[in-house]
């Protein structure tokens, strides 16, 4: 026989003003199984909790119903109180008579009636509550970082620092990401390479870190603490262990007309290549789309010149499988291609460039060795126009709806650098708003205006027209002067929007994490859990979660690392016990539940059963991994036989509530 | 055709491909045909029957039979292959243990249709060039073949065998049928008319469970209506609600899995048009989530175990037809 | 014999129903007759028989037995029994009429089922002689003469007139109550009609079905027969045969919680169901073979063993036409027959 | 149609824990009124709601049943409410097919931020059900309140 | 501020002027800019404020070629040309019934008339 205690809270006057709490306690006291029914001023206070605890001990309660505020508020409080009094915490039910009763009704009679019904429903439910014990699942002490940009590198370094093994998977031949392509960084104007490359080397040299460059994540199985990831190591046709990175092959390769991705296609590289001098790992890669040997079987020069014998034309993609306890996503961003904005003439005028292209043009390791020259005729530009918000802040059809966040600052940086190095050059920046929220950011922008005399014009460029004389006519509006301008420019630089990497969406599917409509990963909570995904054990680092500058990226990378370390430190994790479970005797093995499970928590086994007619039979039955199951209950409805049920929200419990309410 | 089936079955038994044959056995009269498993050539010769009156869908028996020792030969009509395939998809039938021969389908004759013409004392029914010659105790009667076509064959959806190891006779195509005609007619009624129609029909239900037990989609190890733990178990329709409840839940449980084989309505002793409930779901699924034929393949996702982010809202119910 | 012309039959029905509730078989749709409460203008079905048997009148499919309430630790029981009203069932066939005798043996022997008895006491069974049997009929196998049915009052139709023969006290009272509408008539043509029907009975395909191999003393050999496996193989375990059967009398008692009180009710059960007579330890008959065997053993062996050799089947043929897979008592009897 | 002014319908609302239940809490926090006829049952996700529960509510005396979940795309469990949407669309369509009044059932998406919407939805729903009167077409006579 | 007028313009243009983020790209792109007293971005801004009277009285109204460049290039999909058109219609309606009807156009066609103007007329009167 159940022995249930009911505790009705006044919540000061919050409840008691509209609900006759004494009447509620009295009415619920008559319910079957209820042995004690009390009311109290503040049930969540220490003395209120003591009331519950004492009653549990004194009356040897088998269930507790607290009629109070929302369970979202104090369910845990009362569960803990019950546990400390020796009652299983899952034998506590809350009847929400504040948010869903006293606060919305004015009439005392009807509010009291409703509170009684809600209380009865909770009593009916608690009759069927079963003690639940949270399970434990072991944690594999190794983390995976997907993406080897500054975010991934920082996360990996921090995790390794804490003493855990980390693998970085980078799809390009080298780690470094976008930061490696940048010349100087705002607002300090220090050289990006000078601060990034030491970190790259550190990552390479750290014993705890394994870098899988030129690799991709092919499959993710498992769950928090116990992911099994398949990594595809793409064939680079060079034996990583043998290549010394001497670069001889890249010098001798006869195929020299390959667009150089690292320099944004502004110059060429060879078919066998090392992306840049400080690449990590410094290993050559053969581009099978251009290599004459791989395409036609005729050449083999690199193989001949390689003293290490590292060239291997027969190399194939390799799959490696590894277990991880935590996964950090750091897939980063790409600038969009501004092709579709005809008015900016990007697709046909070589002197209209994107900001990242300008970075390369100005970089000492770039195509012009650091001298800013127009791509078309390699002359020195005297008038440069910067256009802000290209593809950002648009409506959905025209581009990205969000602000790309970094453009205002890097444009100020570019303008300043140009004015500093080439004082004879006039620089115009067309802006809609200048957004500089960040430490020393506005000061930086003001310097561009005040110290470097960059012409900031509020207005947008409407049309860019290349002219026969090689000049570019830039037609724009100056909103403050209320006039339309024509600027005879030599170069136009577009501050293009940034978007998540294309690989992010398929990856999100594999990880069962959520994404927003722009393909940025969604954090578990925008304020309280900004570096975790909603899927346990998956963390977010850097621009994959939203546009970020370098300091923010590094901060988030370290935060994600801290979260991952927090997980990896545990030997095992406690699981939510309100999970689905399958009654094997009733399971048909039809796979319906598996199809609707968003977490892949359901697997099937062939098991031998003694059937009702005393025969034995091998049957396919479902089993739920309680560590993976999040307890949504989708499977319970998909299951036609009712073999699937959910702890804490079982069919019989919900029906008991329905019955009590409809009575 | 029956001879060809017996001949081929005997060959397969003889060469050891199969050790049993799932077929039909003749009865006391020409129409009381019982699904049966044959183990020898002699049994086949003596009792096997597959004629115009052989209606039963035997695919559900193969759940159990495919779990026995050795391989069984199943003779499946086109509509039966859909049920069979759906059961393979749901891991209920072990495909490797069944050798499937696709046999021609209907239209089959339903004896009830003949009896409805007030022809009684039926001793035999012969199809003579699409006229039925019916010998009765009270003399010989005739009626056109098409007037006696079984309800389940009236709106045949397909003559195609979706799964087979070999065929006897030819394979056909998926047909254009007007099988949703009656559903549409009901949809166009007022809610009160629909309510009256279904009250009239479902109040006839005696909860004999024939529809459930014959249904190839109802293969639960333990049906929720038999399971006291489910909270909705009941043995009898003690109230009109329970008549509704049983049929709504049953139709919902087979929604997206029902191949529209028509067995439920065929076996109902009270002639309740139960298939209309299933067809309503099929029609809704087709129109709201794209054409889907359960059993047509073994790989696609069942519509209720699938979704699209731009699915319609349930308010679509309010926007359609008559209230 | 007292008679009424066919043309006046409905006047008679109107007269009866004015005094008490009258049930007659009517056609719901072709070949689907059912007993309905008579309302003026309803036409007596010409079908041989109804889909459901007439047993519902005395042993309904579901029946509320008692209501009770939990009040703290007390149970408050409400006796809801009420005296039944008088009623007449008209047009019961000989097979169903005999089935009442079989049900009586179960429900009226000690302890008497008061719910059943109440209805039985108040119901008058007016039977109708068969003139046009069907191929599925085999009542003669169980010693029933369909041309002279049992019941409180038997009615015979010669094509023009309905003749009334009272067979019990209740029947006499019934005939008296309608005597003002009846007239004395010439029953000579009736003998011819009966003779004709008897001749047809002899020619029926199941006319030679015999019960010689069955009975209370054949328990062991029949129970252990190796034929059951084959016979039950196709059985899908539905309750169609049981629920259309006029003699099946098993029921289950269940409780239904309405939220305010608990209704204890009984409902027909079927030995074909997997949860039939399920107890704490499980089901005593775990396979469909055992359940299938139970049904036929009960009708052909256990029932006669306890009831002076009377079989638990009346040969109405309903299970022959309604079984989804066409397995039935005739096939079972033929298979188990000792030749 | 005659409207019984005194008719107080029993309304069962199933609310998912993450959005709609929180939305209901929010309407309480904001002191937004809706009738006390509405009684909420908390479920982890709208996809936990079995059609059986909805029918059970009608059986035991509910006059209207409303199901609330996160907006499509916002499900805490990624996809739960998409399954809900299909299941419930088909179920409601079937109930309509059987002649059950359309306005007795509803599905609404209410986020944790939409306290006002929650109250508005409930006000509207109760009003609609009041117009329909007591549930007669899908009731169990044994459970009818005398 | 004339609320009715503003509402009418909002409805007839189908434009939500609140979507404007004041980037001025419409004016940057406008071929008739120099001819205008009020520029496309000002049309949007002034309609938003309900400051419509000056627009109705300005010749700018008739300088818009309805070339749709601003519609094409507006990053926010505001469609300034439709706002201008709506203001123009307001002016037309205020003039009573003495405005141009489509049937009158063929007679008025001039060989020297720029192609653009004809297209504009078509756009304007086939709306």
PDB file of N, CA and C in Angstrom, chain A residues 69-77 94 96 99-100, chain D residues 16-26 42 112:
ATOM      1  N   UNK A  69       5.179  25.869  -6.773  1.00  0.00           N
ATOM      2  CA  UNK A  69       5.459  26.541  -8.032  1.00  0.00           C
ATOM      3  C   UNK A  69       5.807  25.510  -9.097  1.00  0.00           C
ATOM      4  N   UNK A  70       6.200  26.007 -10.274  1.00  0.00           N
ATOM      5  CA  UNK A  70       6.499  25.128 -11.402  1.00  0.00           C
ATOM      6  C   UNK A  70       7.614  24.142 -11.057  1.00  0.00           C
ATOM      7  N   UNK A  71       7.493  22.908 -11.538  1.00  0.00           N
ATOM      8  CA  UNK A  71       8.590  21.953 -11.326  1.00  0.00           C
ATOM      9  C   UNK A  71       9.894  22.430 -11.960  1.00  0.00           C
ATOM     10  N   UNK A  72       9.746  23.306 -12.933  1.00  0.00           N
ATOM     11  CA  UNK A  72      10.955  23.842 -13.556  1.00  0.00           C
ATOM     12  C   UNK A  72      11.728  24.682 -12.547  1.00  0.00           C
ATOM     13  N   UNK A  73      11.012  25.115 -11.504  1.00  0.00           N
ATOM     14  CA  UNK A  73      11.648  25.948 -10.497  1.00  0.00           C
ATOM     15  C   UNK A  73      12.277  25.097  -9.387  1.00  0.00           C
ATOM     16  N   UNK A  74      11.466  24.258  -8.742  1.00  0.00           N
ATOM     17  CA  UNK A  74      11.936  23.623  -7.516  1.00  0.00           C
ATOM     18  C   UNK A  74      11.866  22.100  -7.503  1.00  0.00           C
ATOM     19  N   UNK A  75      11.648  21.484  -8.656  1.00  0.00           N
ATOM     20  CA  UNK A  75      11.593  20.022  -8.661  1.00  0.00           C
ATOM     21  C   UNK A  75      12.873  19.437  -8.063  1.00  0.00           C
ATOM     22  N   UNK A  76      14.000  19.997  -8.506  1.00  0.00           N
ATOM     23  CA  UNK A  76      15.278  19.478  -8.017  1.00  0.00           C
ATOM     24  C   UNK A  76      15.454  19.684  -6.524  1.00  0.00           C
ATOM     25  N   UNK A  77      14.978  20.837  -6.048  1.00  0.00           N
ATOM     26  CA  UNK A  77      15.086  21.125  -4.615  1.00  0.00           C
ATOM     27  C   UNK A  77      14.429  20.010  -3.805  1.00  0.00           C
ATOM     28  N   UNK A  94       5.525  17.161  -8.541  1.00  0.00           N
ATOM     29  CA  UNK A  94       5.136  18.539  -8.224  1.00  0.00           C
ATOM     30  C   UNK A  94       3.803  18.838  -8.895  1.00  0.00           C
ATOM     31  N   UNK A  96       1.809  21.976 -10.091  1.00  0.00           N
ATOM     32  CA  UNK A  96       2.117  23.382 -10.335  1.00  0.00           C
ATOM     33  C   UNK A  96       0.880  24.236 -10.059  1.00  0.00           C
ATOM     34  N   UNK A  99       2.308  29.063 -11.036  1.00  0.00           N
ATOM     35  CA  UNK A  99       2.314  29.588 -12.403  1.00  0.00           C
ATOM     36  C   UNK A  99       1.082  29.165 -13.191  1.00  0.00           C
ATOM     37  N   UNK A 100       0.625  27.928 -12.935  1.00  0.00           N
ATOM     38  CA  UNK A 100      -0.467  27.439 -13.767  1.00  0.00           C
ATOM     39  C   UNK A 100      -1.796  27.444 -13.018  1.00  0.00           C
TER      40      UNK A 100
ATOM     41  N   UNK D  16       4.784  20.240 -23.733  1.00  0.00           N
ATOM     42  CA  UNK D  16       6.143  19.727 -23.663  1.00  0.00           C
ATOM     43  C   UNK D  16       6.916  20.526 -22.620  1.00  0.00           C
ATOM     44  N   UNK D  17       7.800  19.845 -21.963  1.00  0.00           N
ATOM     45  CA  UNK D  17       8.512  20.408 -20.822  1.00  0.00           C
ATOM     46  C   UNK D  17       9.338  21.635 -21.179  1.00  0.00           C
ATOM     47  N   UNK D  18       9.887  21.630 -22.396  1.00  0.00           N
ATOM     48  CA  UNK D  18      10.930  22.624 -22.706  1.00  0.00           C
ATOM     49  C   UNK D  18      10.387  23.923 -23.227  1.00  0.00           C
ATOM     50  N   UNK D  19       9.336  23.854 -24.028  1.00  0.00           N
ATOM     51  CA  UNK D  19       8.797  25.097 -24.578  1.00  0.00           C
ATOM     52  C   UNK D  19       7.450  25.430 -23.974  1.00  0.00           C
ATOM     53  N   UNK D  20       6.442  24.608 -24.290  1.00  0.00           N
ATOM     54  CA  UNK D  20       5.077  25.020 -23.983  1.00  0.00           C
ATOM     55  C   UNK D  20       4.806  25.061 -22.489  1.00  0.00           C
ATOM     56  N   UNK D  21       5.353  24.111 -21.735  1.00  0.00           N
ATOM     57  CA  UNK D  21       5.146  24.131 -20.292  1.00  0.00           C
ATOM     58  C   UNK D  21       5.776  25.397 -19.714  1.00  0.00           C
ATOM     59  N   UNK D  22       6.957  25.721 -20.247  1.00  0.00           N
ATOM     60  CA  UNK D  22       7.626  26.952 -19.818  1.00  0.00           C
ATOM     61  C   UNK D  22       6.833  28.166 -20.263  1.00  0.00           C
ATOM     62  N   UNK D  23       6.229  28.071 -21.458  1.00  0.00           N
ATOM     63  CA  UNK D  23       5.378  29.151 -21.952  1.00  0.00           C
ATOM     64  C   UNK D  23       4.179  29.346 -21.040  1.00  0.00           C
ATOM     65  N   UNK D  24       3.619  28.227 -20.571  1.00  0.00           N
ATOM     66  CA  UNK D  24       2.479  28.288 -19.654  1.00  0.00           C
ATOM     67  C   UNK D  24       2.922  28.932 -18.338  1.00  0.00           C
ATOM     68  N   UNK D  25       4.114  28.553 -17.878  1.00  0.00           N
ATOM     69  CA  UNK D  25       4.657  29.167 -16.674  1.00  0.00           C
ATOM     70  C   UNK D  25       4.801  30.676 -16.859  1.00  0.00           C
ATOM     71  N   UNK D  26       5.269  31.033 -18.058  1.00  0.00           N
ATOM     72  CA  UNK D  26       5.496  32.447 -18.332  1.00  0.00           C
ATOM     73  C   UNK D  26       4.184  33.223 -18.315  1.00  0.00           C
ATOM     74  N   UNK D  42       2.278  17.660 -17.978  1.00  0.00           N
ATOM     75  CA  UNK D  42       3.640  17.895 -18.478  1.00  0.00           C
ATOM     76  C   UNK D  42       4.178  16.616 -19.120  1.00  0.00           C
ATOM     77  N   UNK D 112       8.832  28.892 -25.180  1.00  0.00           N
ATOM     78  CA  UNK D 112       8.995  29.260 -23.777  1.00  0.00           C
ATOM     79  C   UNK D 112       8.833  30.761 -23.591  1.00  0.00           C
TER      80      UNK D 112
END
